[in-house]
Short mmCIF file of C-alpha atoms and ligand atoms in Angstrom, two decimals:
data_model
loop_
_atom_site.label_atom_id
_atom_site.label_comp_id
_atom_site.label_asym_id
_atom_site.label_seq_id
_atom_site.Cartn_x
_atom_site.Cartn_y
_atom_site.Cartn_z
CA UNK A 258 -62.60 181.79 -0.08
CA UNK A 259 -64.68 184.76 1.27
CA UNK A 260 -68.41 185.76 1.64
CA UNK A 261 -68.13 187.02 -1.80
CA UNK A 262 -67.14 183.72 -3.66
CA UNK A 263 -70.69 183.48 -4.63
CA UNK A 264 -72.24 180.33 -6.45
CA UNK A 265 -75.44 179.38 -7.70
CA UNK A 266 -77.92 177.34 -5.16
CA UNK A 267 -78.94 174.35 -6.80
CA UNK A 268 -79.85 174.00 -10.25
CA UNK A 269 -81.41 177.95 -10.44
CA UNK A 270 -80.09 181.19 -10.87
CA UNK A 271 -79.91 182.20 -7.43
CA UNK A 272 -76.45 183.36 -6.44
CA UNK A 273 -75.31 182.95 -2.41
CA UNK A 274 -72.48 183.42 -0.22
CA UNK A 275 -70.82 180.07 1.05
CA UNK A 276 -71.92 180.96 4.84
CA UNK A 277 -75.50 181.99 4.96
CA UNK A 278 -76.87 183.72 7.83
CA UNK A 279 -78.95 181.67 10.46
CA UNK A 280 -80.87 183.81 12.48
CA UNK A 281 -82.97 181.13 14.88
CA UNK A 282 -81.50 182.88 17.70
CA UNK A 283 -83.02 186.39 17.02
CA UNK A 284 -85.36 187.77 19.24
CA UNK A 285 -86.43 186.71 22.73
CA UNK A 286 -85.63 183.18 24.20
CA UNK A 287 -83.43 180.88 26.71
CA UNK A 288 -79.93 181.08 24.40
CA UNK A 289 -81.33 183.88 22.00
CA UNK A 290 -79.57 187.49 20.92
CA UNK A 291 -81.46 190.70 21.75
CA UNK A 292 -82.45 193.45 19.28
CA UNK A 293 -79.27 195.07 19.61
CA UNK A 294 -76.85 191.99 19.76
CA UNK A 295 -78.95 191.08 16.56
CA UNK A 296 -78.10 194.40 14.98
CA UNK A 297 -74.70 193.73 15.28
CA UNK A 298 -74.83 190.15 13.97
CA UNK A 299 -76.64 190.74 11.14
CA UNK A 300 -74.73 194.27 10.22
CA UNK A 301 -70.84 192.61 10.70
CA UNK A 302 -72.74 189.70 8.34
CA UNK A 303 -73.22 191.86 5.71
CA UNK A 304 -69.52 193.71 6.43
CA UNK A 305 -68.08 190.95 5.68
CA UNK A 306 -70.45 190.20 1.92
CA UNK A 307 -72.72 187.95 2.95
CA UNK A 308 -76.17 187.90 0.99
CA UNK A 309 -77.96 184.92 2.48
CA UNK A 310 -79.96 185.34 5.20
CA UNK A 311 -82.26 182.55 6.54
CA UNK A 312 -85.35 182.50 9.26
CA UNK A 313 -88.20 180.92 10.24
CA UNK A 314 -92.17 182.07 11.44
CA UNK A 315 -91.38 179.54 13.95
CA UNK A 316 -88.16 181.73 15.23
CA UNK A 317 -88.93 183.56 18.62
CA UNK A 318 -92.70 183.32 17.40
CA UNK A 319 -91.98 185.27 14.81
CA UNK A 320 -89.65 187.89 16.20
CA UNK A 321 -87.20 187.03 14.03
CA UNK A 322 -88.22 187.44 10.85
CA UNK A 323 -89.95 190.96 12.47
CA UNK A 324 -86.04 191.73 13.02
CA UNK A 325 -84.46 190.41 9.62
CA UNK A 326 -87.17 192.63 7.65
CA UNK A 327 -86.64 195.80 10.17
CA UNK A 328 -82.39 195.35 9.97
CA UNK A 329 -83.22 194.97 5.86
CA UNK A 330 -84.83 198.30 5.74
CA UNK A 331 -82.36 199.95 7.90
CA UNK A 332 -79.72 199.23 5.53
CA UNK A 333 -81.70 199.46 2.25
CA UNK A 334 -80.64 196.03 1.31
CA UNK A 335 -83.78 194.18 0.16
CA UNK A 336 -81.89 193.85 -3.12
CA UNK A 337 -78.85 192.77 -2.67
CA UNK A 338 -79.93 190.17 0.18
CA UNK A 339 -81.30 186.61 -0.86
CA UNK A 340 -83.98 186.37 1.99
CA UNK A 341 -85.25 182.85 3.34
CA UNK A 342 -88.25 181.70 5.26
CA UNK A 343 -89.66 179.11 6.04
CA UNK A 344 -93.59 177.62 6.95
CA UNK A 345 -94.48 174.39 8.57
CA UNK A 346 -94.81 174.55 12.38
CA UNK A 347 -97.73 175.46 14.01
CA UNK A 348 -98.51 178.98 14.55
CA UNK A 349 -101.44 178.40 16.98
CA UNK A 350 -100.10 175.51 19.35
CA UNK A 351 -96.99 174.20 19.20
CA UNK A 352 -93.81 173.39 22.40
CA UNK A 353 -92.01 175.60 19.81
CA UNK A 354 -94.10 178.97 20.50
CA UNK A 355 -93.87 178.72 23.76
CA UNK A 356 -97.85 177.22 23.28
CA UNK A 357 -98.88 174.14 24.94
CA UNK A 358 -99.82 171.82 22.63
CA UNK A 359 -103.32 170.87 22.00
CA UNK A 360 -106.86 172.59 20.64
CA UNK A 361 -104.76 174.35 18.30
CA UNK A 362 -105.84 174.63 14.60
CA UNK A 363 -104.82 172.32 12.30
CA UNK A 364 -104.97 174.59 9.31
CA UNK A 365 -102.06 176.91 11.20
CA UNK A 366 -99.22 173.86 10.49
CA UNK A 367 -98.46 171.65 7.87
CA UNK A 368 -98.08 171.96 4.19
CA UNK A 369 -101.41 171.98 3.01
CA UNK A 370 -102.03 174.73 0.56
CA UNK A 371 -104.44 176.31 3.03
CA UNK A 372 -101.62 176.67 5.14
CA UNK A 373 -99.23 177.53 3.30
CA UNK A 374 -101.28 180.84 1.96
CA UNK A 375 -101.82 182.15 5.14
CA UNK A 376 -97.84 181.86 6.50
CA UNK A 377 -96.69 183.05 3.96
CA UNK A 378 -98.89 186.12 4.15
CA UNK A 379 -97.89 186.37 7.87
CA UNK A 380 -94.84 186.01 6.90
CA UNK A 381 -94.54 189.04 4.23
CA UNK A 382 -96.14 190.97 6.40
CA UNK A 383 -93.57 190.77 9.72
CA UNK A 384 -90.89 190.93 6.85
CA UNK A 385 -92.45 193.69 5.40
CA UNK A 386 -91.67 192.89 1.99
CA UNK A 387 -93.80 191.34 -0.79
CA UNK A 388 -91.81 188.71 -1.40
CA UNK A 389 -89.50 186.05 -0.75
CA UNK A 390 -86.14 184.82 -2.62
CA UNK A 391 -86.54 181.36 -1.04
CA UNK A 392 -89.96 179.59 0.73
CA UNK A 393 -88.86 176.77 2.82
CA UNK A 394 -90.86 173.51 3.81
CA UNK A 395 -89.26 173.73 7.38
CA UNK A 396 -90.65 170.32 8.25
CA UNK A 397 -92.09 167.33 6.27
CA UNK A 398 -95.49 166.60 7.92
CA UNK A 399 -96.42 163.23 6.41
CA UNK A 400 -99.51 164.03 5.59
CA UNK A 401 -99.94 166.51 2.28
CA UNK A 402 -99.24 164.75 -0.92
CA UNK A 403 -96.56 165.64 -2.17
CA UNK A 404 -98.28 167.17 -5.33
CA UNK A 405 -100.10 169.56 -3.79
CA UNK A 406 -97.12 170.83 -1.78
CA UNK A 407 -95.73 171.19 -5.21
CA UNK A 408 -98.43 172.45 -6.74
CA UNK A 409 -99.01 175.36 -4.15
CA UNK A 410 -95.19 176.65 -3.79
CA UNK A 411 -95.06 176.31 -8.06
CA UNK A 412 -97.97 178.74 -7.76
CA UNK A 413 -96.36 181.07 -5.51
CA UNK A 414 -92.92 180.99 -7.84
CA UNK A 415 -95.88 182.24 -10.37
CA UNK A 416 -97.54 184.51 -8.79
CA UNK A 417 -94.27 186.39 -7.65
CA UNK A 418 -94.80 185.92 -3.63
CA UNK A 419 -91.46 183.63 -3.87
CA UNK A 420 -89.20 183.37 -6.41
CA UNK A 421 -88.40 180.10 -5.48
CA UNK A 422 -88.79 177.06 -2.92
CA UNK A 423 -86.87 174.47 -1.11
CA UNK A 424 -87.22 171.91 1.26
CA UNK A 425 -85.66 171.25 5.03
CA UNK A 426 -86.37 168.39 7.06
CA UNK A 427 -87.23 165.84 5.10
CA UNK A 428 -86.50 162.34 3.52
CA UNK A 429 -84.51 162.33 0.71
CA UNK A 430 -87.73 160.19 -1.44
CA UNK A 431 -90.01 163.22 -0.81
CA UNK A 432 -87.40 166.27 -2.16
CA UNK A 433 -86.74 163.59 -5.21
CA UNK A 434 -90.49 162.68 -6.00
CA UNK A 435 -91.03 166.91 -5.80
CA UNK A 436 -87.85 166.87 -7.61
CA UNK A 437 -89.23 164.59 -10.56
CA UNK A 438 -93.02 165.89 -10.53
CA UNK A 439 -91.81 169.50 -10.75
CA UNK A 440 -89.35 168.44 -13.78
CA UNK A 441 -91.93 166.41 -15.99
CA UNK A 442 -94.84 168.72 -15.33
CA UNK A 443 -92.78 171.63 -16.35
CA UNK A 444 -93.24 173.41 -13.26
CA UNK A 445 -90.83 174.93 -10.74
CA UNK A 446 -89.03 172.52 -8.31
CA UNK A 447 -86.96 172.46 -5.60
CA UNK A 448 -83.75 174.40 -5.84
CA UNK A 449 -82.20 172.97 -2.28
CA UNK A 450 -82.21 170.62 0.62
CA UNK A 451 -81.68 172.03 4.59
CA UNK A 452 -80.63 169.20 6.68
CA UNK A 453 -78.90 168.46 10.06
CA UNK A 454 -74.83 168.04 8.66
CA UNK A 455 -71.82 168.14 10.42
CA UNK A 456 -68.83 166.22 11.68
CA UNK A 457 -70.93 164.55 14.29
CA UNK A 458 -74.01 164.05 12.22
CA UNK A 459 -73.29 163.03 8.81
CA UNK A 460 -76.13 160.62 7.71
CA UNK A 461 -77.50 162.55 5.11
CA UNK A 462 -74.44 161.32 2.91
CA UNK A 463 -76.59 158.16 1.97
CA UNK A 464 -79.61 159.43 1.01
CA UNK A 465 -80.17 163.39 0.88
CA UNK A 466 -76.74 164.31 -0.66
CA UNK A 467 -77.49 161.88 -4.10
CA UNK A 468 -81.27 162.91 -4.32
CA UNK A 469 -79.68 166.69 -4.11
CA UNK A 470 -76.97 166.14 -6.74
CA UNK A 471 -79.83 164.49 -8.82
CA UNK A 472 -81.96 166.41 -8.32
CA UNK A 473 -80.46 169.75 -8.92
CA UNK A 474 -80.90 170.26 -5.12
CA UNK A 475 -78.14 172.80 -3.13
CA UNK A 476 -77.34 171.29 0.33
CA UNK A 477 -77.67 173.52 3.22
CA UNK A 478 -75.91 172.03 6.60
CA UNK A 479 -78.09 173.66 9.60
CA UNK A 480 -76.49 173.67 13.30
CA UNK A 481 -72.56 172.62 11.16
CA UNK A 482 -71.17 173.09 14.59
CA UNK A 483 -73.93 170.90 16.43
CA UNK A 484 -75.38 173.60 18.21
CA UNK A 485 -71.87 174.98 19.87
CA UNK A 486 -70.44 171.17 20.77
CA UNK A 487 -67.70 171.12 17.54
CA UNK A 488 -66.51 175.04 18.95
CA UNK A 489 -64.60 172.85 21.94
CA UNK A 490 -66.10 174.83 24.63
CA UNK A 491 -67.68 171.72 26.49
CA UNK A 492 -65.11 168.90 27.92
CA UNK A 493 -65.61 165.58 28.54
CA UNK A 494 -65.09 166.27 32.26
CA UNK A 495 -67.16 169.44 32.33
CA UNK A 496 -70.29 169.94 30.20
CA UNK A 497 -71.40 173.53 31.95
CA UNK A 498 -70.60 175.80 30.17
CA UNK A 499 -72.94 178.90 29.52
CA UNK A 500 -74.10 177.79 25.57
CA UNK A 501 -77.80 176.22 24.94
CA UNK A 502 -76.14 172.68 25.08
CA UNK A 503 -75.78 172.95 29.06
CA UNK A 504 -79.44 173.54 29.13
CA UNK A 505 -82.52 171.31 28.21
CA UNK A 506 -81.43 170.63 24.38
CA UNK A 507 -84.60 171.98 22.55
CA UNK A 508 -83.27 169.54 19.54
CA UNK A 509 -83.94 166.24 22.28
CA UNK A 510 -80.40 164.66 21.86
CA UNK A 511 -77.30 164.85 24.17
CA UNK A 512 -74.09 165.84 21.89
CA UNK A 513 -71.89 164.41 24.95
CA UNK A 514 -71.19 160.97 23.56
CA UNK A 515 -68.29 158.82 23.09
CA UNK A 516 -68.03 158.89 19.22
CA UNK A 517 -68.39 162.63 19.18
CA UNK A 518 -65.69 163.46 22.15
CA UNK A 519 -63.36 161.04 20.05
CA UNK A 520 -64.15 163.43 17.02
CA UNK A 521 -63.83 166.63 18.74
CA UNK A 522 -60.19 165.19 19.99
CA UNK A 523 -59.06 164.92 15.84
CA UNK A 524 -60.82 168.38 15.11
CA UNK A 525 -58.63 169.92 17.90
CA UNK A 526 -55.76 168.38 16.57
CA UNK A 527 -56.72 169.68 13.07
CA UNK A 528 -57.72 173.30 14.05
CA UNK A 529 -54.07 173.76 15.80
CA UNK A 530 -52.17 172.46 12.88
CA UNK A 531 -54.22 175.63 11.04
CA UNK A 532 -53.79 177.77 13.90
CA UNK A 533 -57.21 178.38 14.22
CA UNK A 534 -60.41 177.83 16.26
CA UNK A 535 -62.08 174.10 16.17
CA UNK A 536 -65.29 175.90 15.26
CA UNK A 537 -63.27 177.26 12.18
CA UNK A 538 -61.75 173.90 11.31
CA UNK A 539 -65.60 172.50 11.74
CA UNK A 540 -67.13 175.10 9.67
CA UNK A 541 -64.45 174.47 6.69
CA UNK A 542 -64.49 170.77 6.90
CA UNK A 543 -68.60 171.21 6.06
CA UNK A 544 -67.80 173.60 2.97
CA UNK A 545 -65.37 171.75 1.78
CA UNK A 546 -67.37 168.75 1.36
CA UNK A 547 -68.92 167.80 -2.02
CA UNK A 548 -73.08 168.89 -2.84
CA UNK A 549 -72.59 171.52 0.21
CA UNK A 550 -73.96 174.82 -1.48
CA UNK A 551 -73.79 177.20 1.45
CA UNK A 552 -73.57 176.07 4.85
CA UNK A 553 -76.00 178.29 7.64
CA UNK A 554 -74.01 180.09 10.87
CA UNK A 555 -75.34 180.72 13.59
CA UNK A 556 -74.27 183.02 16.39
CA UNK A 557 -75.54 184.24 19.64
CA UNK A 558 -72.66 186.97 19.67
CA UNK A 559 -71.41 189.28 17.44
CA UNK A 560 -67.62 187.40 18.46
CA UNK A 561 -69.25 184.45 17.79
CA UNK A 562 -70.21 185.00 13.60
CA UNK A 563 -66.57 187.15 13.43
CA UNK A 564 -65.18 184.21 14.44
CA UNK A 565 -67.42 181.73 12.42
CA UNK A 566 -66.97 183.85 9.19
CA UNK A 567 -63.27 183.45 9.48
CA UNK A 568 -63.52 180.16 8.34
CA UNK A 569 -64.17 180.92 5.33
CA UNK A 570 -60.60 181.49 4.71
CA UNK A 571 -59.54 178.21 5.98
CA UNK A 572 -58.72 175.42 3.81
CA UNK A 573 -57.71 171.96 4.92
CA UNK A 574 -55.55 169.96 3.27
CA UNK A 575 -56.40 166.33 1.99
CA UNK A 576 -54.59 164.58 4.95
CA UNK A 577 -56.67 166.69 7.19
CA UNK A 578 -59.80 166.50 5.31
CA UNK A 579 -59.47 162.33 5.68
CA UNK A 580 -58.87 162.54 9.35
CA UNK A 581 -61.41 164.21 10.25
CA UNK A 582 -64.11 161.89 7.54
CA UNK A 583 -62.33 158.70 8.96
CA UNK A 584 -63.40 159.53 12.63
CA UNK A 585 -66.98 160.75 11.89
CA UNK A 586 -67.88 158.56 9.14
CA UNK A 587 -71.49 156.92 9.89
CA UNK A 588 -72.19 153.39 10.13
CA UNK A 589 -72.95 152.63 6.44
CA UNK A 590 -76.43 151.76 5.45
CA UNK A 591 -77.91 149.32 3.37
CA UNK A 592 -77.99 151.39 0.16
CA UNK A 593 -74.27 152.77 0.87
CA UNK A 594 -73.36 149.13 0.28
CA UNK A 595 -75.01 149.33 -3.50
CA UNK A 596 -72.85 151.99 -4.79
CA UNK A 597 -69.55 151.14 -3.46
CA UNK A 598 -66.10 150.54 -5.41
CA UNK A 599 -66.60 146.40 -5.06
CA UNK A 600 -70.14 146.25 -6.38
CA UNK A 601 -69.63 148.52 -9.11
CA UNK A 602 -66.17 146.38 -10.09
CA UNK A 603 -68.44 143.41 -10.04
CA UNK A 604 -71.02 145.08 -12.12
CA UNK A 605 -68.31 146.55 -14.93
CA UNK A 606 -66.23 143.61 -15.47
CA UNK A 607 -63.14 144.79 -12.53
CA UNK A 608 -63.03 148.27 -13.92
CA UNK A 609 -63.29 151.67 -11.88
CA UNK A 610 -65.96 153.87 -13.30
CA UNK A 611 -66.82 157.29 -12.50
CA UNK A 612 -70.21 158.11 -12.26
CA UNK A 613 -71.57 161.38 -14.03
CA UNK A 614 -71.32 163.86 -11.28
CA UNK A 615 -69.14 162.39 -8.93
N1 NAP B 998 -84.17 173.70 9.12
C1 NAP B 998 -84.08 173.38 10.40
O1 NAP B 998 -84.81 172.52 10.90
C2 NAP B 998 -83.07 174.08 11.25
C3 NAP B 998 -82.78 173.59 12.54
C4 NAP B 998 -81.83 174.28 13.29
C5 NAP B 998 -81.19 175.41 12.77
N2 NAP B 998 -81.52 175.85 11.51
C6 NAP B 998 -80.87 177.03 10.91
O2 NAP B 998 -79.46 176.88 10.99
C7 NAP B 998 -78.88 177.99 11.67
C8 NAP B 998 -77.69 177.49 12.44
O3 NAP B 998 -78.11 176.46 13.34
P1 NAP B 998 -77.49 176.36 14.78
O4 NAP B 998 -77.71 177.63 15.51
O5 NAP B 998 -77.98 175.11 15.40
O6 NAP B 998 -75.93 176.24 14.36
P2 NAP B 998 -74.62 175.85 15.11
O7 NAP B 998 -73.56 176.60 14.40
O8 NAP B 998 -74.46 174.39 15.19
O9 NAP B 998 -74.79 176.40 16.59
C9 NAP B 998 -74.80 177.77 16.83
C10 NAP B 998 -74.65 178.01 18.32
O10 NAP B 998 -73.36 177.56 18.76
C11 NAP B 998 -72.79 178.53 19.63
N3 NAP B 998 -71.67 179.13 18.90
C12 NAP B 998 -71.63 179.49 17.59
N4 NAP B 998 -70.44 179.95 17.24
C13 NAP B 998 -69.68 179.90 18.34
C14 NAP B 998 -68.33 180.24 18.60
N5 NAP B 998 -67.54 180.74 17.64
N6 NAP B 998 -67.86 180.04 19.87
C15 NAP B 998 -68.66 179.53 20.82
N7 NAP B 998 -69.94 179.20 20.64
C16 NAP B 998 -70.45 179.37 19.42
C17 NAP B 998 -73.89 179.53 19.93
O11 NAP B 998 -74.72 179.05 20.98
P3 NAP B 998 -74.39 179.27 22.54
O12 NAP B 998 -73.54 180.48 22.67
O13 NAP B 998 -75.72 179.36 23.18
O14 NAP B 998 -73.65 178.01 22.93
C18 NAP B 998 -74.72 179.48 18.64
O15 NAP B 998 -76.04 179.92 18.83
C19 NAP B 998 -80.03 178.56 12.51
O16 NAP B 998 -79.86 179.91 12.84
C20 NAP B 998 -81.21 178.34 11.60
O17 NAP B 998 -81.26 179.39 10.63
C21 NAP B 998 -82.43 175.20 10.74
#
């Protein structure tokens, strides 16, 4: 597989490379790439025939998406490049600008439609393009019915701002009931899901991953090697190493645990039988696995993505695939239970049937 084994995202006609870009760590910050280092990520990116790039307003306060829209009319490539962005966090007040929170205004977050017109214009404008391939809900915020969310981004598919919309962050129940609103009104819906997925964080199986395949719905793994733990440059007996997980983890959670040193010690194992990197092995164990449409890189370093993209040429084998999904499988949850193998013998008189889809 390469960069250039393009398929469609979700049920739409929107054609991506298997690795998509990530570029939270453009711009200033703690663990971020400067403009130059950015340069060179996003240029070897595009050496290699990627044409999915993904950021945020939220990203360095909107430096990113200032550099993904200055790097895409360096190279000309507003064309060829499916750009995402995404709304949802405050732009006035928020721990993520940088902005203590409090006495911000409430109409500069959420997905309310009032909202949602004015990122998106901020948006356009640091991109400095008049439009978007794919709008984002970064974050669900609980509050906007899920109608109007729908309403608003089917607008914006119409009015040619976006050409179409997805959601991240989210429970599985609010991408389906967008999902099935869109579909019986007629009206654009969803084309993807971005969640939290990889080897050490895989409970979107029981939920997100059906609603997506029902749905129509792309999966889109963000931080596949948990923010730098699966590349096997922290040890159980030394954590310090340089990478954002040494730090304060922005994300709240501490990657150092049992279960996940236990699952680093099989990916090891995995990655030398390929003779290659555990961040490889980590990255093509994510592709590989069934509903994943592209999964999103991310790269302080130009090394770093070099390194990452090479994985794209990796290809575990079955024994290797079912090591590595024995060791990180999650606890299984109460709806797991409905769909497996004994129920549905139960249900069909002892016989094995296949689902549509599966
Ligand atoms: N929708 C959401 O809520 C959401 C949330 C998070 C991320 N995202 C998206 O997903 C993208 C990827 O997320 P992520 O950055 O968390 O992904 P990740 O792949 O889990 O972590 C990337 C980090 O790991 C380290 N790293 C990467 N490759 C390495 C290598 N080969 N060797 C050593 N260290 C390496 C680097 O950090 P250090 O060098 O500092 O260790 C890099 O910044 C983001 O850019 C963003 O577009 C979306």
């Amino acid at each position: 597989m390469s960069l250039t084994n393009f398929r469609a995202l979700g049920r739409s006609g929107l054609v991506v490379s298997p690795l998509a870009l990530g570029t939270m760590t453009f711009g200033p910050g703690g663990w971020n790439a400067d403009e130059a280092a950015s340069r060179e990520i996003f240029d070897a990116y595009r050496d290699a025939g990627g044409n999915f790039v993904d950021t945020a307003d939220i990203y360095s306060g909107g430096a990113s998406e200032e550099l993904v829209g200055r790097f895409i009319r360096e190279t000309g490539s507003r064309d060829d490049i499916v750009l995402a962005t995404k709304f949802g966090f405050n732009a006035s007040s928020s721990p993520l600008t940088g902005v203590a929170c409090g006495g911000g205004n409430p109409h500069a977050g959420g997905a309310g439609s009032k909202n949602i017109h004015r990122a998106l214009d901020a948006s356009l404008t640091r991109l400095g393009t008049d439009h978007v391939d794919i709008y984002w809900m970064h974050i669900w915020d609980g509050v906007t019915p899920v109608e109007e969310i729908v309403q608003t981004l089917g607008d914006l598919v119409r009015a040619g701002k976006i050409r179409h919309y997805a959601f991240s962050d989210m429970p599985a129940w609010v991408a389906m009931k967008a999902s099935t609103i869109a579909s019986e009104r007629r009206v654009p819906g969803p084309i993807a899901m971005q969640v939290e997925y990889s080897l050490v964080a895989r409970e979107v199986e029981a939920e997100h991953f059906p609603a997506a395949r029902d749905g129509g719905m792309g999966v889109m793994p963000w931080s596949p090697l948990a923010g730098g733990f699966l590349t096997g440059k922290y040890d159980r007996e030394n954590t310090a190493d340089t990478g954002r997980l040494s730090g304060a983890n922005p994300f709240g959670d501490s990657k150092f645990t049992d279960r996940n040193w236990a699952i680093l010690d099989t990916l090891r194992e995995v990655a030398a039988e390929c003779d290659c990197e555990p961040a490889q092995a980590a990255l093509a164990w994510a592709m590989a696995r069934p509903g994943v449409a592209s999964t999103l890189v991310g790269a302080r370093t130009v090394d770093q993505l070099k390194g990452n993209i090479a994985a794209a040429s990796i290809s575990l084998s079955d024994d290797q695939m079912s090591r590595l999904n024995n060791v990180s499988a999650s606890t299984p949850g109460f709806t797991s239970s409905l769909a497996s193998p004994m129920i549905r013998r139960m249900l069909y008189g002892g016989h094995e049937i296949t689902a549509w889809g599966e």
